[in-house]
Amino acid sequence: MIIGSSGRNPTIGKERMNGLVFTAPHEIDFRRDLPEPVVVADRDAIVSVRLAGLCGSDLHPYTGREPMRAGTIPGHELVGTIIDAGNGMHAFSAGDLVLAPFTSSCGRCHPCRHELSARCREGALLGFRPEVGELGLDGAQAERVRIPLADSTLVRVPPMVSEETALLLGDNFTTGWFAAESALGVRYPSRTEQAKEMTIAVVGCGAVGLAAVSAALQLGVARVFAIDPIEERRRVAATLGAVAAHPDESAAVLARDPRTQETGGAMAVVEAVGSPAAQGLALTLVAAGGTLATVGVHTQSAFSFSPGDLYDQNLTYRAGRAPVRSILDRLLPEVVAGRVAVPVEAMISESAVPLAEGPDAYRRFARRAEGVRKIVFVPGS
Ligand code: NAD
Ligand code: ZN
C-alpha cells in the first residue's frame, strides 16, 4: 500500500492538530497547534486516532516519578485508521482500522522472532521521550500519530472486535494476560492444565490488575485473590469472580482459604502496581516454590527483597514489559472466536472523554477520584 507517502498528500505536514502535551510534572496542556506527524521512514504509517487510552504508565512521568522530555505528546494506547504511509508499507490499506501495541517492533530481530516484541532491537515506546537526547516517540493522545515499523507493529482490528476491546488489547488486557501466564507458568491455549490446580494473588486492581484477574479466571485457576487499597476497585475485581482484600488484610484472607492454607500462600502472584510496598507485599503472599510476576513499572531503585529471600523460598521471579505484539498473534484469534473475553466494562470507567478535558482527566486519574479506573479519550470530538 502506498497512500500519501511523505508529502504526496498535500495537507499532511502542513496543518496543525489538537492534542495533549506533557510540559512538566503535574502539567498536561491541551493544545490546538501541534504539528501534524509526517512520514519520515518507509515503514511509517500515520494513524488518525479514534480512541486513545490513559494508562497507569502515563502517571509515572505525570507524577514526576519518571523524567520525560517537556513537549512530549503522551499516550501509548490507540485505535485508529491509517491515513498515510511510507513506500515500504505494503501490509495495510488506507482506511484500515488498526490497533497499535504500545511499543513498535520490527518483526525481524531475534526478540521479535522469539515472542519478545517488547524488546525489539529497533522498537520504541509510544508517547515517551527521554529528557535528554532525541530518542523516543510522540504518542496517541492527539488527533494523529506516527507509527514507525508500522507493517510489523500495527494489527488490523477484526470486524467482530469492538474498538474499546481493541484498545485494551493493545496494552492493558494483554499485559494482564501476560502477567497471569507468567505467574502461572502457562501459555494459552496449550499448557493450561496446571492452572486448574493453582491459586493466584493479584496485587493492584487498576486496569492491568483487573485484566490479570480476568485472565487468570479464564485460564481456569482454582482461586483468584485481588488486592487493592481502593474499595471500589476491589468491588469490581469481586464482580469478575475474585476474592478481594485490602493489602493490610490480604495475608489473613489467604491464610483462611483452604487451598492457600495447604500451600502456605498463593502459588502464583502478580504485582501490577510498581511500588516497593506492593512488591514487598507480593513477596509475602507467594508460597514456597511459587512464582512472582511483576508487570508494575518500577521507577524507584529501592528493591523490597533480596536474592536471598527468593532463595529461601525457592521462588521464581519474572518481570518485564508485555510483548503485546507477539502475544496478539495467539490471543486475538481466541478473542475473535469468543473463547477469550475482554472485560471492557470492568476495566474502562469513562469511554468518550474529549481530549480538551485531558488535563482534568489526568488530575482525576492521578488522585484516584471516585469511580475513575481507566479513561479513554476520543480525539476527534
Ligand atoms: P493504575 O495506577 O490504574 O493502578 C494501580 C493500582 O495499584 C491502583 O488501583 C492502586 O490503588 C493500587 N495500589 C497501590 N499501592 C498498592 C499496594 N501497596 N497494594 C496493592 N495495590 C496497590 O495503573 P494500571 O494502568 O493498572 O497499571 C499498573 C502498573 O502496570 C503500572 O505500574 C503501569 O506502569 C504498569 N504497566 C506495565 C506494563 C508492562 O508491559 N509491564 C503495561 C502497562 C502498564
Ligand atoms: Zn500502558
GROMACS .gro file of C-alpha atoms and ligand atoms in nm:
model
  426
    1MET     CA    1   0.000   0.000   0.000
    2ILE     CA    2   0.120   0.347  -0.075
    3ILE     CA    3  -0.119   0.616   0.035
    4GLY     CA    4   0.004   0.972   0.055
    5SER     CA    5   0.361   0.888   0.138
    6SER     CA    6   0.575   1.172   0.258
    7GLY     CA    7   0.417   1.475   0.109
    8ARG     CA    8   0.204   1.316  -0.162
    9ASN     CA    9  -0.099   1.410   0.043
   10PRO     CA   10  -0.058   1.787   0.035
   11THR     CA   11  -0.244   1.855   0.361
   12ILE     CA   12  -0.031   1.623   0.572
   13GLY     CA   13   0.253   1.801   0.746
   14LYS     CA   14   0.110   2.144   0.686
   15GLU     CA   15  -0.184   2.160   0.920
   16ARG     CA   16  -0.199   2.175   1.295
   17MET     CA   17  -0.377   1.927   1.516
   18ASN     CA   18  -0.531   1.902   1.863
   19GLY     CA   19  -0.361   1.702   2.132
   20LEU     CA   20  -0.223   1.681   2.482
   21VAL     CA   21   0.131   1.779   2.572
   22PHE     CA   22   0.335   1.698   2.881
   23THR     CA   23   0.507   2.019   2.991
   24ALA     CA   24   0.623   1.938   3.347
   25PRO     CA   25   0.525   1.701   3.629
   26HIS     CA   26   0.156   1.751   3.709
   27GLU     CA   27   0.114   1.963   3.397
   28ILE     CA   28  -0.059   1.839   3.086
   29ASP     CA   29  -0.179   2.101   2.835
   30PHE     CA   30  -0.445   2.069   2.568
   31ARG     CA   31  -0.320   2.241   2.252
   32ARG     CA   32  -0.473   2.315   1.912
   33ASP     CA   33  -0.147   2.397   1.737
   34LEU     CA   34   0.055   2.077   1.749
   35PRO     CA   35   0.249   1.993   1.433
   36GLU     CA   36   0.096   1.714   1.226
   37PRO     CA   37   0.304   1.396   1.230
   38VAL     CA   38   0.454   1.313   0.891
   39VAL     CA   39   0.600   1.005   0.730
   40VAL     CA   40   0.976   1.008   0.783
   41ALA     CA   41   1.064   0.646   0.702
   42ASP     CA   42   0.946   0.385   0.452
   43ARG     CA   43   0.780   0.169   0.715
   44ASP     CA   44   0.595   0.455   0.888
   45ALA     CA   45   0.220   0.496   0.900
   46ILE     CA   46   0.020   0.797   1.007
   47VAL     CA   47  -0.288   0.692   1.201
   48SER     CA   48  -0.593   0.907   1.262
   49VAL     CA   49  -0.674   0.829   1.625
   50ARG     CA   50  -1.030   0.723   1.708
   51LEU     CA   51  -0.967   0.617   2.071
   52ALA     CA   52  -0.668   0.686   2.294
   53GLY     CA   53  -0.628   0.537   2.642
   54LEU     CA   54  -0.490   0.683   2.962
   55CYS     CA   55  -0.275   0.417   3.128
   56GLY     CA   56  -0.120   0.385   3.474
   57SER     CA   57   0.214   0.410   3.292
   58ASP     CA   58   0.125   0.767   3.187
   59LEU     CA   59   0.117   0.852   3.557
   60HIS     CA   60   0.488   0.783   3.608
   61PRO     CA   61   0.605   1.092   3.415
   62TYR     CA   62   0.293   1.289   3.511
   63THR     CA   63   0.360   1.248   3.882
   64GLY     CA   64   0.733   1.313   3.836
   65ARG     CA   65   0.846   0.959   3.919
   66GLU     CA   66   0.994   0.910   3.572
   67PRO     CA   67   1.163   1.201   3.390
   68MET     CA   68   1.019   1.279   3.045
   69ARG     CA   69   1.105   1.546   2.792
   70ALA     CA   70   0.882   1.855   2.807
   71GLY     CA   71   0.678   1.884   2.488
   72THR     CA   72   0.612   1.511   2.451
   73ILE     CA   73   0.266   1.407   2.335
   74PRO     CA   74   0.182   1.126   2.581
   75GLY     CA   75  -0.026   0.814   2.532
   76HIS     CA   76   0.055   0.469   2.400
   77GLU     CA   77  -0.286   0.306   2.361
   78LEU     CA   78  -0.479   0.365   2.043
   79VAL     CA   79  -0.723   0.250   1.783
   80GLY     CA   80  -0.746   0.444   1.460
   81THR     CA   81  -0.747   0.443   1.083
   82ILE     CA   82  -0.447   0.458   0.856
   83ILE     CA   83  -0.437   0.780   0.654
   84ASP     CA   84  -0.084   0.787   0.518
   85ALA     CA   85   0.218   0.561   0.491
   86GLY     CA   86   0.569   0.530   0.359
   87ASN     CA   87   0.674   0.343   0.047
   88GLY     CA   88   0.761   0.027   0.240
   89MET     CA   89   0.420  -0.021   0.397
   90HIS     CA   90   0.257  -0.297   0.194
   91ALA     CA   91   0.058  -0.484   0.455
   92PHE     CA   92  -0.225  -0.233   0.502
   93SER     CA   93  -0.456  -0.009   0.305
   94ALA     CA   94  -0.577   0.343   0.357
   95GLY     CA   95  -0.877   0.342   0.587
   96ASP     CA   96  -0.784   0.018   0.764
   97LEU     CA   97  -0.892   0.017   1.129
   98VAL     CA   98  -0.590  -0.077   1.338
   99LEU     CA   99  -0.470  -0.107   1.695
  100ALA     CA  100  -0.115  -0.039   1.799
  101PRO     CA  101   0.069  -0.227   2.072
  102PHE     CA  102   0.239   0.025   2.297
  103THR     CA  103   0.585  -0.043   2.153
  104SER     CA  104   0.683  -0.057   1.788
  105SER     CA  105   0.858  -0.372   1.667
  106CYS     CA  106   1.048  -0.464   1.352
  107GLY     CA  107   0.926  -0.825   1.331
  108ARG     CA  108   1.271  -0.941   1.220
  109CYS     CA  109   1.523  -0.923   1.506
  110HIS     CA  110   1.587  -1.207   1.749
  111PRO     CA  111   1.350  -1.081   2.024
  112CYS     CA  112   1.072  -1.023   1.766
  113ARG     CA  113   1.114  -1.373   1.625
  114HIS     CA  114   1.108  -1.522   1.975
  115GLU     CA  115   0.784  -1.376   2.112
  116LEU     CA  116   0.953  -1.080   2.277
  117SER     CA  117   0.834  -0.793   2.058
  118ALA     CA  118   0.852  -0.554   2.357
  119ARG     CA  119   1.229  -0.582   2.342
  120CYS     CA  120   1.263  -0.534   1.965
  121ARG     CA  121   1.610  -0.402   1.888
  122GLU     CA  122   1.463  -0.120   1.678
  123GLY     CA  123   1.148  -0.073   1.882
  124ALA     CA  124   1.041   0.231   2.082
  125LEU     CA  125   0.772   0.314   2.334
  126LEU     CA  126   0.493   0.534   2.204
  127GLY     CA  127   0.426   0.855   2.395
  128PHE     CA  128   0.756   0.867   2.574
  129ARG     CA  129   1.067   1.073   2.504
  130PRO     CA  130   1.357   1.073   2.749
  131GLU     CA  131   1.458   1.407   2.898
  132VAL     CA  132   1.793   1.402   2.721
  133GLY     CA  133   1.852   1.322   2.354
  134GLU     CA  134   1.626   1.295   2.055
  135LEU     CA  135   1.508   0.937   2.102
  136GLY     CA  136   1.151   0.834   2.175
  137LEU     CA  137   0.816   0.886   2.009
  138ASP     CA  138   0.526   1.121   2.044
  139GLY     CA  139   0.212   0.940   2.145
  140ALA     CA  140  -0.152   0.886   2.074
  141GLN     CA  141  -0.332   1.143   2.290
  142ALA     CA  142  -0.372   1.361   1.982
  143GLU     CA  143  -0.571   1.358   1.661
  144ARG     CA  144  -0.298   1.178   1.467
  145VAL     CA  145   0.014   0.979   1.547
  146ARG     CA  146   0.314   0.843   1.358
  147ILE     CA  147   0.376   0.471   1.399
  148PRO     CA  148   0.722   0.352   1.295
  149LEU     CA  149   0.777  -0.003   1.167
  150ALA     CA  150   0.404   0.006   1.109
  151ASP     CA  151   0.379  -0.304   0.887
  152SER     CA  152   0.505  -0.526   1.171
  153THR     CA  153   0.365  -0.321   1.461
  154LEU     CA  154   0.003  -0.246   1.373
  155VAL     CA  155  -0.269  -0.507   1.391
  156ARG     CA  156  -0.588  -0.489   1.186
  157VAL     CA  157  -0.899  -0.478   1.407
  158PRO     CA  158  -1.125  -0.769   1.307
  159PRO     CA  159  -1.487  -0.673   1.231
  160MET     CA  160  -1.629  -0.856   1.533
  161VAL     CA  161  -1.399  -0.683   1.781
  162SER     CA  162  -1.520  -0.355   1.931
  163GLU     CA  163  -1.292  -0.053   1.924
  164GLU     CA  164  -1.272  -0.045   2.305
  165THR     CA  165  -1.177  -0.413   2.314
  166ALA     CA  166  -0.911  -0.344   2.052
  167LEU     CA  167  -0.776  -0.054   2.257
  168LEU     CA  168  -0.742  -0.278   2.562
  169LEU     CA  169  -0.574  -0.550   2.355
  170GLY     CA  170  -0.301  -0.301   2.258
  171ASP     CA  171  -0.189  -0.273   2.619
  172ASN     CA  172  -0.377  -0.330   2.945
  173PHE     CA  173  -0.567  -0.651   2.873
  174THR     CA  174  -0.276  -0.819   2.701
  175THR     CA  175  -0.041  -0.702   2.977
  176GLY     CA  176  -0.273  -0.854   3.238
  177TRP     CA  177  -0.289  -1.173   3.032
  178PHE     CA  178   0.090  -1.183   3.010
  179ALA     CA  179   0.115  -1.127   3.386
  180ALA     CA  180  -0.122  -1.413   3.464
  181GLU     CA  181   0.051  -1.650   3.221
  182SER     CA  182   0.392  -1.554   3.360
  183ALA     CA  183   0.288  -1.608   3.721
  184LEU     CA  184   0.108  -1.935   3.645
  185GLY     CA  185   0.378  -2.064   3.411
  186VAL     CA  186   0.125  -2.143   3.138
  187ARG     CA  187   0.095  -2.046   2.775
  188TYR     CA  188  -0.258  -2.032   2.639
  189PRO     CA  189  -0.408  -2.216   2.457
  190SER     CA  190  -0.171  -2.503   2.528
  191ARG     CA  191  -0.026  -2.600   2.867
  192THR     CA  192  -0.311  -2.460   3.077
  193GLU     CA  193  -0.396  -2.779   3.266
  194GLN     CA  194  -0.176  -2.694   3.562
  195ALA     CA  195  -0.358  -2.363   3.616
  196LYS     CA  196  -0.665  -2.551   3.736
  197GLU     CA  197  -0.482  -2.663   4.049
  198MET     CA  198  -0.342  -2.321   4.125
  199THR     CA  199  -0.422  -2.012   4.328
  200ILE     CA  200  -0.314  -1.665   4.225
  201ALA     CA  201  -0.300  -1.334   4.407
  202VAL     CA  202  -0.308  -1.013   4.202
  203VAL     CA  203  -0.163  -0.711   4.382
  204GLY     CA  204  -0.308  -0.392   4.232
  205CYS     CA  205  -0.652  -0.367   4.073
  206GLY     CA  206  -0.607  -0.090   3.819
  207ALA     CA  207  -0.697  -0.183   3.463
  208VAL     CA  208  -0.388  -0.406   3.437
  209GLY     CA  209  -0.457  -0.589   3.762
  210LEU     CA  210  -0.824  -0.632   3.670
  211ALA     CA  211  -0.714  -0.778   3.338
  212ALA     CA  212  -0.483  -1.020   3.521
  213VAL     CA  213  -0.776  -1.125   3.742
  214SER     CA  214  -0.993  -1.184   3.437
  215ALA     CA  215  -0.714  -1.367   3.254
  216ALA     CA  216  -0.643  -1.597   3.549
  217LEU     CA  217  -1.011  -1.687   3.577
  218GLN     CA  218  -1.032  -1.756   3.203
  219LEU     CA  219  -0.719  -1.970   3.233
  220GLY     CA  220  -0.918  -2.176   3.481
  221VAL     CA  221  -0.737  -2.120   3.812
  222ALA     CA  222  -0.897  -2.253   4.127
  223ARG     CA  223  -0.898  -1.924   4.320
  224VAL     CA  224  -0.805  -1.561   4.245
  225PHE     CA  225  -0.732  -1.310   4.521
  226ALA     CA  226  -0.742  -0.943   4.419
  227ILE     CA  227  -0.569  -0.689   4.642
  228ASP     CA  228  -0.601  -0.311   4.634
  229PRO     CA  229  -0.641  -0.031   4.890
  230ILE     CA  230  -0.926   0.123   4.687
  231GLU     CA  231  -1.261  -0.021   4.785
  232GLU     CA  232  -1.432   0.045   4.453
  233ARG     CA  233  -1.158  -0.138   4.260
  234ARG     CA  234  -1.187  -0.432   4.497
  235ARG     CA  235  -1.560  -0.436   4.429
  236VAL     CA  236  -1.501  -0.450   4.053
  237ALA     CA  237  -1.249  -0.733   4.099
  238ALA     CA  238  -1.508  -0.921   4.304
  239THR     CA  239  -1.767  -0.882   4.027
  240LEU     CA  240  -1.519  -1.056   3.796
  241GLY     CA  241  -1.505  -1.350   4.037
  242ALA     CA  242  -1.209  -1.276   4.263
  243VAL     CA  243  -1.189  -1.282   4.642
  244ALA     CA  244  -1.097  -0.921   4.709
  245ALA     CA  245  -0.889  -0.793   5.001
  246HIS     CA  246  -0.731  -0.473   5.129
  247PRO     CA  247  -0.348  -0.500   5.132
  248ASP     CA  248  -0.347  -0.492   5.514
  249GLU     CA  249  -0.590  -0.784   5.528
  250SER     CA  250  -0.456  -0.984   5.237
  251ALA     CA  251  -0.224  -1.221   5.425
  252ALA     CA  252  -0.507  -1.308   5.666
  253VAL     CA  253  -0.755  -1.361   5.380
  254LEU     CA  254  -0.515  -1.601   5.206
  255ALA     CA  255  -0.446  -1.781   5.532
  256ARG     CA  256  -0.819  -1.851   5.577
  257ASP     CA  257  -0.864  -2.015   5.235
  258PRO     CA  258  -0.819  -2.394   5.247
  259ARG     CA  259  -0.622  -2.400   4.919
  260THR     CA  260  -0.370  -2.133   5.018
  261GLN     CA  261  -0.360  -2.272   5.370
  262GLU     CA  262  -0.235  -2.601   5.234
  263THR     CA  263   0.031  -2.447   5.008
  264GLY     CA  264   0.131  -2.176   5.254
  265GLY     CA  265   0.043  -1.890   5.020
  266ALA     CA  266  -0.051  -1.837   4.657
  267MET     CA  267   0.143  -2.044   4.405
  268ALA     CA  268   0.131  -1.751   4.165
  269VAL     CA  269   0.140  -1.380   4.246
  270VAL     CA  270   0.111  -1.087   4.005
  271GLU     CA  271   0.235  -0.743   4.106
  272ALA     CA  272   0.059  -0.481   3.893
  273VAL     CA  273   0.140  -0.163   4.085
  274GLY     CA  274   0.504  -0.062   4.051
  275SER     CA  275   0.597   0.039   4.407
  276PRO     CA  276   0.837  -0.113   4.661
  277ALA     CA  277   0.546  -0.150   4.906
  278ALA     CA  278   0.341  -0.354   4.658
  279GLN     CA  279   0.643  -0.558   4.557
  280GLY     CA  280   0.719  -0.633   4.921
  281LEU     CA  281   0.361  -0.733   4.987
  282ALA     CA  282   0.357  -0.954   4.677
  283LEU     CA  283   0.659  -1.146   4.802
  284THR     CA  284   0.497  -1.219   5.137
  285LEU     CA  285   0.197  -1.377   4.960
  286VAL     CA  286   0.389  -1.631   4.747
  287ALA     CA  287   0.403  -1.992   4.862
  288ALA     CA  288   0.735  -2.177   4.870
  289GLY     CA  289   0.813  -2.294   4.517
  290GLY     CA  290   0.577  -2.036   4.366
  291THR     CA  291   0.623  -1.757   4.112
  292LEU     CA  292   0.606  -1.380   4.144
  293ALA     CA  293   0.547  -1.198   3.815
  294THR     CA  294   0.593  -0.822   3.817
  295VAL     CA  295   0.441  -0.608   3.544
  296GLY     CA  296   0.424  -0.290   3.753
  297VAL     CA  297   0.677  -0.039   3.621
  298HIS     CA  298   0.931   0.031   3.892
  299THR     CA  299   1.067   0.383   3.873
  300GLN     CA  300   1.249   0.371   4.207
  301SER     CA  301   1.572   0.184   4.258
  302ALA     CA  302   1.465   0.057   4.603
  303PHE     CA  303   1.409  -0.317   4.598
  304SER     CA  304   1.199  -0.464   4.871
  305PHE     CA  305   1.360  -0.808   4.882
  306SER     CA  306   1.694  -0.971   4.819
  307PRO     CA  307   1.807  -1.269   4.611
  308GLY     CA  308   1.830  -1.447   4.945
  309ASP     CA  309   1.457  -1.401   5.002
  310LEU     CA  310   1.390  -1.576   4.670
  311TYR     CA  311   1.641  -1.850   4.753
  312ASP     CA  312   1.490  -1.913   5.093
  313GLN     CA  313   1.151  -1.997   4.940
  314ASN     CA  314   1.271  -2.148   4.608
  315LEU     CA  315   1.079  -1.877   4.425
  316THR     CA  316   1.076  -1.787   4.059
  317TYR     CA  317   1.078  -1.415   3.983
  318ARG     CA  318   0.966  -1.287   3.643
  319ALA     CA  319   0.945  -0.925   3.537
  320GLY     CA  320   0.908  -0.715   3.230
  321ARG     CA  321   0.724  -0.526   2.966
  322ALA     CA  322   0.445  -0.721   2.800
  323PRO     CA  323   0.537  -0.835   2.446
  324VAL     CA  324   0.192  -0.734   2.324
  325ARG     CA  325   0.255  -0.766   1.951
  326SER     CA  326   0.387  -1.122   1.997
  327ILE     CA  327   0.106  -1.230   2.229
  328LEU     CA  328  -0.164  -1.092   1.998
  329ASP     CA  329  -0.067  -1.349   1.734
  330ARG     CA  330  -0.221  -1.616   1.956
  331LEU     CA  331  -0.461  -1.411   2.174
  332LEU     CA  332  -0.651  -1.215   1.910
  333PRO     CA  333  -0.782  -1.528   1.730
  334GLU     CA  334  -0.914  -1.651   2.064
  335VAL     CA  335  -1.095  -1.320   2.122
  336VAL     CA  336  -1.242  -1.333   1.771
  337ALA     CA  337  -1.356  -1.692   1.829
  338GLY     CA  338  -1.521  -1.590   2.156
  339ARG     CA  339  -1.303  -1.817   2.369
  340VAL     CA  340  -1.139  -1.523   2.548
  341ALA     CA  341  -1.343  -1.226   2.667
  342VAL     CA  342  -1.206  -0.881   2.740
  343PRO     CA  343  -1.390  -0.730   3.042
  344VAL     CA  344  -1.434  -0.386   2.890
  345GLU     CA  345  -1.685  -0.256   3.141
  346ALA     CA  346  -1.479  -0.362   3.441
  347MET     CA  347  -1.164  -0.204   3.302
  348ILE     CA  348  -1.291   0.120   3.144
  349SER     CA  349  -1.477   0.367   3.365
  350GLU     CA  350  -1.506   0.655   3.113
  351SER     CA  351  -1.514   0.578   2.745
  352ALA     CA  352  -1.558   0.900   2.546
  353VAL     CA  353  -1.374   1.187   2.709
  354PRO     CA  354  -1.285   1.474   2.470
  355LEU     CA  355  -0.913   1.547   2.453
  356ALA     CA  356  -0.984   1.904   2.562
  357GLU     CA  357  -1.074   1.757   2.902
  358GLY     CA  358  -0.740   1.574   2.915
  359PRO     CA  359  -0.575   1.792   3.180
  360ASP     CA  360  -0.869   1.733   3.414
  361ALA     CA  361  -0.874   1.361   3.328
  362TYR     CA  362  -0.507   1.328   3.425
  363ARG     CA  363  -0.574   1.508   3.756
  364ARG     CA  364  -0.871   1.282   3.837
  365PHE     CA  365  -0.689   0.963   3.738
  366ALA     CA  366  -0.377   1.057   3.938
  367ARG     CA  367  -0.568   1.137   4.255
  368ARG     CA  368  -0.781   0.821   4.221
  369ALA     CA  369  -1.103   1.021   4.211
  370GLU     CA  370  -1.414   0.826   4.300
  371GLY     CA  371  -1.511   0.579   4.030
  372VAL     CA  372  -1.215   0.651   3.799
  373ARG     CA  373  -1.039   0.339   3.673
  374LYS     CA  374  -0.949   0.381   3.308
  375ILE     CA  375  -1.025   0.686   3.095
  376VAL     CA  376  -1.048   0.670   2.717
  377PHE     CA  377  -1.019   0.983   2.503
  378VAL     CA  378  -1.199   1.047   2.178
  379PRO     CA  379  -0.959   1.275   1.994
  380GLY     CA  380  -1.196   1.357   1.711
  381SER     CA  381  -1.460   1.512   1.937
  382NAD     P1  382  -0.330   0.216   3.799
  382NAD     O1  383  -0.249   0.328   3.852
  382NAD     O2  384  -0.465   0.244   3.745
  382NAD     O3  385  -0.347   0.102   3.910
  382NAD     C1  386  -0.256   0.075   4.011
  382NAD     C2  387  -0.333   0.017   4.128
  382NAD     O4  388  -0.244  -0.024   4.230
  382NAD     C3  389  -0.430   0.117   4.192
  382NAD     O5  390  -0.560   0.063   4.194
  382NAD     C4  391  -0.374   0.135   4.333
  382NAD     O6  392  -0.474   0.160   4.430
  382NAD     C5  393  -0.306   0.001   4.355
  382NAD     N1  394  -0.206   0.001   4.462
  382NAD     C6  395  -0.123   0.099   4.501
  382NAD     N2  396  -0.046   0.058   4.604
  382NAD     C7  397  -0.083  -0.071   4.631
  382NAD     C8  398  -0.041  -0.169   4.725
  382NAD     N3  399   0.057  -0.142   4.812
  382NAD     N4  400  -0.100  -0.289   4.725
  382NAD     C9  401  -0.198  -0.317   4.635
  382NAD     N5  402  -0.242  -0.228   4.543
  382NAD    C10  403  -0.185  -0.108   4.541
  382NAD     O7  404  -0.236   0.151   3.689
  382NAD     P2  405  -0.257   0.039   3.575
  382NAD     O8  406  -0.291   0.107   3.447
  382NAD     O9  407  -0.344  -0.069   3.623
  382NAD    O10  408  -0.104  -0.011   3.565
  382NAD    C11  409  -0.049  -0.082   3.674
  382NAD    C12  410   0.102  -0.088   3.661
  382NAD    O11  411   0.136  -0.164   3.545
  382NAD    C13  412   0.172   0.047   3.643
  382NAD    O12  413   0.296   0.046   3.712
  382NAD    C14  414   0.197   0.053   3.494
  382NAD    O13  415   0.304   0.139   3.461
  382NAD    C15  416   0.229  -0.090   3.467
  382NAD     N6  417   0.217  -0.135   3.327
  382NAD    C16  418   0.310  -0.224   3.286
  382NAD    C17  419   0.302  -0.276   3.159
  382NAD    C18  420   0.402  -0.379   3.118
  382NAD    O14  421   0.415  -0.409   2.999
  382NAD     N7  422   0.477  -0.439   3.210
  382NAD    C19  423   0.199  -0.237   3.072
  382NAD    C20  424   0.103  -0.147   3.119
  382NAD    C21  425   0.112  -0.097   3.248
  383ZN      ZN  426   0.018   0.130   2.920
   0.00000   0.00000   0.00000
